[in-house]
PDB file of C-alpha atoms in Angstrom:
ATOM      1  CA  SER C 109     103.658  56.203  97.098  1.00 61.00           C
ATOM      2  CA  SER C 110     106.384  54.923  94.809  1.00 72.00           C
ATOM      3  CA  SER C 111     110.147  55.093  94.310  1.00 74.00           C
ATOM      4  CA  PHE C 112     112.257  55.660  91.221  1.00 75.00           C
ATOM      5  CA  ALA C 113     115.907  54.942  90.510  1.00 79.00           C
ATOM      6  CA  LEU C 114     117.081  57.985  88.572  1.00 78.00           C
ATOM      7  CA  LYS C 115     120.491  58.001  86.905  1.00 83.00           C
ATOM      8  CA  LYS C 116     122.484  61.106  85.974  1.00 86.00           C
ATOM      9  CA  ILE C 117     120.268  63.318  88.169  1.00 84.00           C
ATOM     10  CA  LYS C 118     121.743  64.916  91.263  1.00 85.00           C
ATOM     11  CA  ARG C 119     119.750  65.119  94.470  1.00 82.00           C
ATOM     12  CA  GLY C 120     119.877  68.928  94.420  1.00 85.00           C
ATOM     13  CA  GLU C 121     118.072  69.004  91.047  1.00 84.00           C
ATOM     14  CA  ILE C 122     114.860  67.526  92.468  1.00 83.00           C
ATOM     15  CA  ARG C 123     112.667  68.602  95.363  1.00 78.00           C
ATOM     16  CA  LYS C 124     109.347  67.776  96.991  1.00 74.00           C
ATOM     17  CA  GLY C 125     106.312  68.468  94.845  1.00 68.00           C
ATOM     18  CA  MET C 126     107.935  67.673  91.504  1.00 75.00           C
ATOM     19  CA  VAL C 127     105.983  65.314  89.260  1.00 76.00           C
ATOM     20  CA  LEU C 128     106.862  62.973  86.410  1.00 79.00           C
ATOM     21  CA  VAL C 129     104.842  63.705  83.272  1.00 82.00           C
ATOM     22  CA  SER C 130     105.044  62.799  79.634  1.00 84.00           C
ATOM     23  CA  PRO C 131     106.977  65.279  77.471  1.00 82.00           C
ATOM     24  CA  SER C 132     104.136  65.126  74.942  1.00 87.00           C
ATOM     25  CA  SER C 133     101.833  66.882  77.445  1.00 82.00           C
ATOM     26  CA  ASP C 134     104.088  69.980  77.191  1.00 82.00           C
ATOM     27  CA  PRO C 135     104.537  70.537  80.967  1.00 83.00           C
ATOM     28  CA  GLN C 136     105.369  74.059  82.070  1.00 86.00           C
ATOM     29  CA  GLY C 137     106.046  75.480  85.489  1.00 88.00           C
ATOM     30  CA  VAL C 138     104.028  78.604  86.245  1.00 93.00           C
ATOM     31  CA  TRP C 139     104.790  81.511  88.527  1.00 94.00           C
ATOM     32  CA  GLU C 140     101.242  82.907  88.518  1.00 95.00           C
ATOM     33  CA  PHE C 141      97.764  81.419  88.613  1.00 96.00           C
ATOM     34  CA  GLU C 142      94.218  82.582  89.211  1.00 97.00           C
ATOM     35  CA  SER C 143      91.954  80.945  91.740  1.00 96.00           C
ATOM     36  CA  GLU C 144      88.459  81.388  93.093  1.00 97.00           C
ATOM     37  CA  ILE C 145      88.767  81.179  96.880  1.00 95.00           C
ATOM     38  CA  ARG C 146      86.462  81.339  99.880  1.00 96.00           C
ATOM     39  CA  VAL C 147      87.882  82.518 103.200  1.00 96.00           C
ATOM     40  CA  LEU C 148      86.850  80.100 105.947  1.00 96.00           C
ATOM     41  CA  HIS C 149      88.489  82.077 108.737  1.00 95.00           C
ATOM     42  CA  HIS C 150      90.670  85.167 109.053  1.00 94.00           C
ATOM     43  CA  PRO C 151      90.930  87.409 112.141  1.00 93.00           C
ATOM     44  CA  THR C 152      91.154  90.700 110.156  1.00 92.00           C
ATOM     45  CA  THR C 153      91.159  91.446 106.409  1.00 93.00           C
ATOM     46  CA  ILE C 154      93.019  89.954 103.439  1.00 94.00           C
ATOM     47  CA  SER C 155      94.138  92.318 100.691  1.00 94.00           C
ATOM     48  CA  VAL C 156      96.682  92.511  97.873  1.00 95.00           C
ATOM     49  CA  LYS C 157     100.297  91.530  98.819  1.00 93.00           C
ATOM     50  CA  TYR C 158      99.042  89.098 101.486  1.00 95.00           C
ATOM     51  CA  GLN C 159     101.281  86.012 101.632  1.00 94.00           C
ATOM     52  CA  ALA C 160     100.390  82.540 102.833  1.00 94.00           C
ATOM     53  CA  MET C 161     101.139  78.870 102.184  1.00 96.00           C
ATOM     54  CA  VAL C 162      99.392  77.331  99.168  1.00 96.00           C
ATOM     55  CA  HIS C 163      98.704  73.578  99.140  1.00 95.00           C
ATOM     56  CA  THR C 164      97.563  71.965  95.902  1.00 93.00           C
ATOM     57  CA  GLY C 165      98.251  68.330  95.105  1.00 89.00           C
ATOM     58  CA  SER C 166     101.819  67.616  96.185  1.00 87.00           C
ATOM     59  CA  ILE C 167     102.813  71.296  96.054  1.00 90.00           C
ATOM     60  CA  ARG C 168     103.413  73.272  99.217  1.00 92.00           C
ATOM     61  CA  GLN C 169     104.840  76.763  98.687  1.00 93.00           C
ATOM     62  CA  THR C 170     104.278  80.331  99.818  1.00 95.00           C
ATOM     63  CA  ALA C 171     102.379  82.521  97.370  1.00 95.00           C
ATOM     64  CA  SER C 172     101.421  86.169  97.368  1.00 95.00           C
ATOM     65  CA  ILE C 173      98.138  87.690  96.217  1.00 95.00           C
ATOM     66  CA  ILE C 174      98.890  90.139  93.390  1.00 95.00           C
ATOM     67  CA  THR C 175      95.338  91.047  92.310  1.00 95.00           C
ATOM     68  CA  MET C 176      91.832  90.496  93.685  1.00 96.00           C
ATOM     69  CA  SER C 177      88.319  90.934  92.300  1.00 95.00           C
ATOM     70  CA  VAL C 178      87.376  92.781  95.500  1.00 95.00           C
ATOM     71  CA  GLN C 179      89.297  95.328  97.547  1.00 94.00           C
ATOM     72  CA  HIS C 180      89.583  93.138 100.668  1.00 92.00           C
ATOM     73  CA  MET C 181      88.178  89.867 102.046  1.00 95.00           C
ATOM     74  CA  ARG C 182      87.062  88.758 105.477  1.00 95.00           C
ATOM     75  CA  THR C 183      85.728  85.507 106.916  1.00 95.00           C
ATOM     76  CA  GLY C 184      83.058  84.039 104.632  1.00 95.00           C
ATOM     77  CA  ASP C 185      83.930  86.189 101.587  1.00 95.00           C
ATOM     78  CA  LYS C 186      84.503  84.763  98.126  1.00 96.00           C
ATOM     79  CA  ALA C 187      86.711  86.307  95.423  1.00 96.00           C
ATOM     80  CA  ILE C 188      88.861  85.594  92.387  1.00 97.00           C
ATOM     81  CA  CYS C 189      92.506  86.168  93.234  1.00 96.00           C
ATOM     82  CA  ARG C 190      95.684  86.042  91.188  1.00 96.00           C
ATOM     83  CA  PHE C 191      98.560  84.415  93.072  1.00 96.00           C
ATOM     84  CA  ARG C 192     102.319  84.450  92.483  1.00 96.00           C
ATOM     85  CA  PHE C 193     104.666  81.805  93.876  1.00 95.00           C
ATOM     86  CA  ILE C 194     107.549  83.214  95.914  1.00 93.00           C
ATOM     87  CA  LYS C 195     110.413  80.726  95.429  1.00 90.00           C
ATOM     88  CA  ASN C 196     109.930  78.428  92.419  1.00 88.00           C
ATOM     89  CA  PRO C 197     107.556  77.952  89.507  1.00 90.00           C
ATOM     90  CA  GLU C 198     105.282  74.933  89.919  1.00 90.00           C
ATOM     91  CA  TYR C 199     103.466  72.574  87.573  1.00 90.00           C
ATOM     92  CA  ILE C 200      99.762  73.000  88.331  1.00 91.00           C
ATOM     93  CA  LYS C 201      96.629  72.290  86.319  1.00 90.00           C
ATOM     94  CA  GLU C 202      93.423  74.239  85.911  1.00 93.00           C
ATOM     95  CA  GLY C 203      90.604  72.784  87.989  1.00 95.00           C
ATOM     96  CA  ALA C 204      92.881  71.607  90.811  1.00 95.00           C
ATOM     97  CA  ARG C 205      91.685  72.172  94.390  1.00 96.00           C
ATOM     98  CA  MET C 206      93.800  74.321  96.696  1.00 96.00           C
ATOM     99  CA  VAL C 207      94.091  75.313 100.328  1.00 96.00           C
ATOM    100  CA  PHE C 208      95.444  78.710 101.316  1.00 92.00           C
ATOM    101  CA  ARG C 209      96.581  78.979 104.940  1.00 94.00           C
ATOM    102  CA  GLU C 210      98.698  81.028 107.314  1.00 92.00           C
ATOM    103  CA  GLY C 211      98.435  80.799 111.099  1.00 91.00           C
ATOM    104  CA  ARG C 212      94.719  80.734 111.925  1.00 92.00           C
ATOM    105  CA  THR C 213      93.785  81.889 108.406  1.00 93.00           C
ATOM    106  CA  LYS C 214      92.174  79.221 106.237  1.00 95.00           C
ATOM    107  CA  ALA C 215      90.834  79.529 102.679  1.00 96.00           C
ATOM    108  CA  VAL C 216      89.866  76.915 100.057  1.00 97.00           C
ATOM    109  CA  GLY C 217      89.299  77.200  96.348  1.00 96.00           C
ATOM    110  CA  ASN C 218      89.801  75.979  92.795  1.00 97.00           C
ATOM    111  CA  ILE C 219      92.485  76.991  90.321  1.00 97.00           C
ATOM    112  CA  ILE C 220      90.648  78.454  87.342  1.00 96.00           C
ATOM    113  CA  LYS C 221      93.512  79.726  85.166  1.00 95.00           C
ATOM    114  CA  VAL C 222      97.302  79.355  84.934  1.00 95.00           C
ATOM    115  CA  TYR C 223      99.687  81.914  83.412  1.00 93.00           C
ATOM    116  CA  PRO C 224     102.669  80.050  81.905  1.00 89.00           C
ATOM    117  CA  ASP C 225     103.988  83.225  80.218  1.00 87.00           C
ATOM    118  CA  ALA C 226     104.333  85.240  83.432  1.00 85.00           C
ATOM    119  CA  PRO C 227     107.960  86.329  83.916  1.00 86.00           C
ATOM    120  CA  ALA C 228     110.071  85.158  86.825  1.00 82.00           C
ATOM    121  CA  PRO C 229     110.386  87.697  89.648  1.00 77.00           C
ATOM    122  CA  TYR C 230     113.493  89.891  89.681  1.00 75.00           C
ATOM    123  CA  ARG C 231     115.693  88.906  92.598  1.00 71.00           C
ATOM    124  CA  GLY C 232     118.554  91.300  92.025  1.00 69.00           C
ATOM    125  CA  ASN C 233     121.981  90.712  90.615  1.00 66.00           C
ATOM    126  CA  LYS C 234     124.295  88.249  92.374  1.00 62.00           C
ATOM    127  CA  ARG C 235     127.047  90.848  92.200  1.00 61.00           C
ATOM    128  CA  ASP C 236     124.861  93.237  94.214  1.00 60.00           C
ATOM    129  CA  LYS C 237     124.626  90.674  96.991  1.00 59.00           C
ATOM    130  CA  MET C 238     128.379  90.041  96.935  1.00 60.00           C
ATOM    131  CA  LYS C 239     129.412  93.693  97.354  1.00 57.00           C
ATOM    132  CA  PRO C 240     131.142  94.262 100.674  1.00 57.00           C
ATOM    133  CA  LYS C 241     129.202  96.370 103.094  1.00 56.00           C
ATOM    134  CA  TYR C 242     130.540  99.828 103.946  1.00 56.00           C
ATOM    135  CA  ASN C 243     132.634  99.602 107.089  1.00 53.00           C
ATOM    136  CA  ALA C 244     132.945 103.027 108.693  1.00 51.00           C
ATOM    137  CA  ARG C 245     135.748 102.012 111.083  1.00 52.00           C
ATOM    138  CA  ARG C 246     137.894 100.548 108.342  1.00 52.00           C
ATOM    139  CA  ARG C 247     137.320 103.656 106.198  1.00 50.00           C
ATOM    140  CA  ILE C 248     138.259 106.054 109.004  1.00 49.00           C
ATOM    141  CA  LYS C 249     141.333 104.042 109.932  1.00 49.00           C
ATOM    142  CA  SER C 250     142.580 103.961 106.355  1.00 50.00           C
ATOM    143  CA  MET C 251     141.966 107.714 105.998  1.00 51.00           C
ATOM    144  CA  ASN C 252     143.938 108.419 109.186  1.00 51.00           C
ATOM    145  CA  ASP C 253     146.883 106.351 108.010  1.00 51.00           C
ATOM    146  CA  ARG C 254     146.927 107.840 104.543  1.00 52.00           C
ATOM    147  CA  ASP C 255     145.980 111.449 105.201  1.00 55.00           C
ATOM    148  CA  ARG C 256     147.607 112.090 108.557  1.00 57.00           C
ATOM    149  CA  ILE C 257     147.720 115.788 109.388  1.00 57.00           C
ATOM    150  CA  GLU C 258     150.849 116.808 111.266  1.00 60.00           C
ATOM    151  CA  PRO C 259     150.608 119.879 113.546  1.00 60.00           C
ATOM    152  CA  ASP C 260     152.490 122.986 112.360  1.00 61.00           C
ATOM    153  CA  PRO C 261     155.153 123.936 114.954  1.00 64.00           C
ATOM    154  CA  ASN C 262     155.200 127.581 113.743  1.00 66.00           C
ATOM    155  CA  LEU C 263     151.499 128.036 114.391  1.00 61.00           C
ATOM    156  CA  THR C 264     150.722 129.587 117.771  1.00 58.00           C
ATOM    157  CA  LEU C 265     147.288 130.476 118.976  1.00 55.00           C
ATOM    158  CA  PRO C 266     146.653 133.093 121.630  1.00 55.00           C
ATOM    159  CA  VAL C 267     145.279 131.384 124.687  1.00 53.00           C
ATOM    160  CA  SER C 268     143.886 133.136 127.705  1.00 50.00           C
ATOM    161  CA  VAL C 269     142.270 131.222 130.488  1.00 50.00           C
ATOM    162  CA  THR C 270     139.942 133.248 132.650  1.00 51.00           C
ATOM    163  CA  SER C 271     137.052 131.858 134.564  1.00 50.00           C
ATOM    164  CA  THR C 272     134.119 134.038 135.499  1.00 54.00           C
ATOM    165  CA  THR C 273     132.128 131.214 137.034  1.00 54.00           C
ATOM    166  CA  PRO C 274     132.823 130.461 140.675  1.00 56.00           C
ATOM    167  CA  THR C 275     134.132 127.056 141.598  1.00 54.00           C
ATOM    168  CA  ARG C 276     132.084 124.444 143.350  1.00 53.00           C
ATOM    169  CA  PHE C 277     133.384 125.404 146.804  1.00 51.00           C
ATOM    170  CA  GLU C 278     132.836 129.142 146.336  1.00 53.00           C
ATOM    171  CA  ASN C 279     129.173 128.508 145.458  1.00 51.00           C
ATOM    172  CA  LYS C 280     128.622 126.522 148.635  1.00 51.00           C
ATOM    173  CA  THR C 281     130.309 129.165 150.743  1.00 50.00           C
ATOM    174  CA  ASN C 282     128.177 131.912 149.218  1.00 51.00           C
ATOM    175  CA  ILE C 283     124.983 129.908 149.725  1.00 50.00           C
ATOM    176  CA  ILE C 284     125.842 129.132 153.342  1.00 51.00           C
ATOM    177  CA  ALA C 285     126.760 132.767 153.991  1.00 48.00           C
ATOM    178  CA  THR C 286     123.491 133.920 152.406  1.00 48.00           C
ATOM    179  CA  LEU C 287     121.406 131.472 154.430  1.00 50.00           C
ATOM    180  CA  SER C 288     123.070 132.311 157.771  1.00 48.00           C
ATOM    181  CA  THR C 289     122.576 136.081 157.427  1.00 48.00           C
TER     182      THR C 289
END
């Protein structure tokens, strides 16, 4: 373990897992990499779109399986899988060892290929996230204020109130009279 005094770099610009390398080595962060893994334990099956925590070197980040050499894997199976990091691109090297885990699931393997040209995932437009949500109450209230309908005093509707159904008390009386006879 070591410490560095870095000037003109804010704390928010660095995070765990970052490494210092020579610019002559042409370092590139990658979103996707291919790895040969062996599943040590998994209660059910692992298939494409499965997400778990990837540990390799000082990197610890969730990755998703985007392709596999087999349709699904279970405990003891071995396959070549292509992974994609979820949050940030990482600097990884071919030949590095990795651990793939989630809950009781454990898998180990080696990174066999990195894809530095893979595009970053689309996360939507910031404006889409900032749009106010539709508020039905506010919409109804504003419609009532703006488009208030006043009743027409000249409009009369014929109303006749007649009830063919007996009231609650008449029913009881009829039932009692029927039972007593």
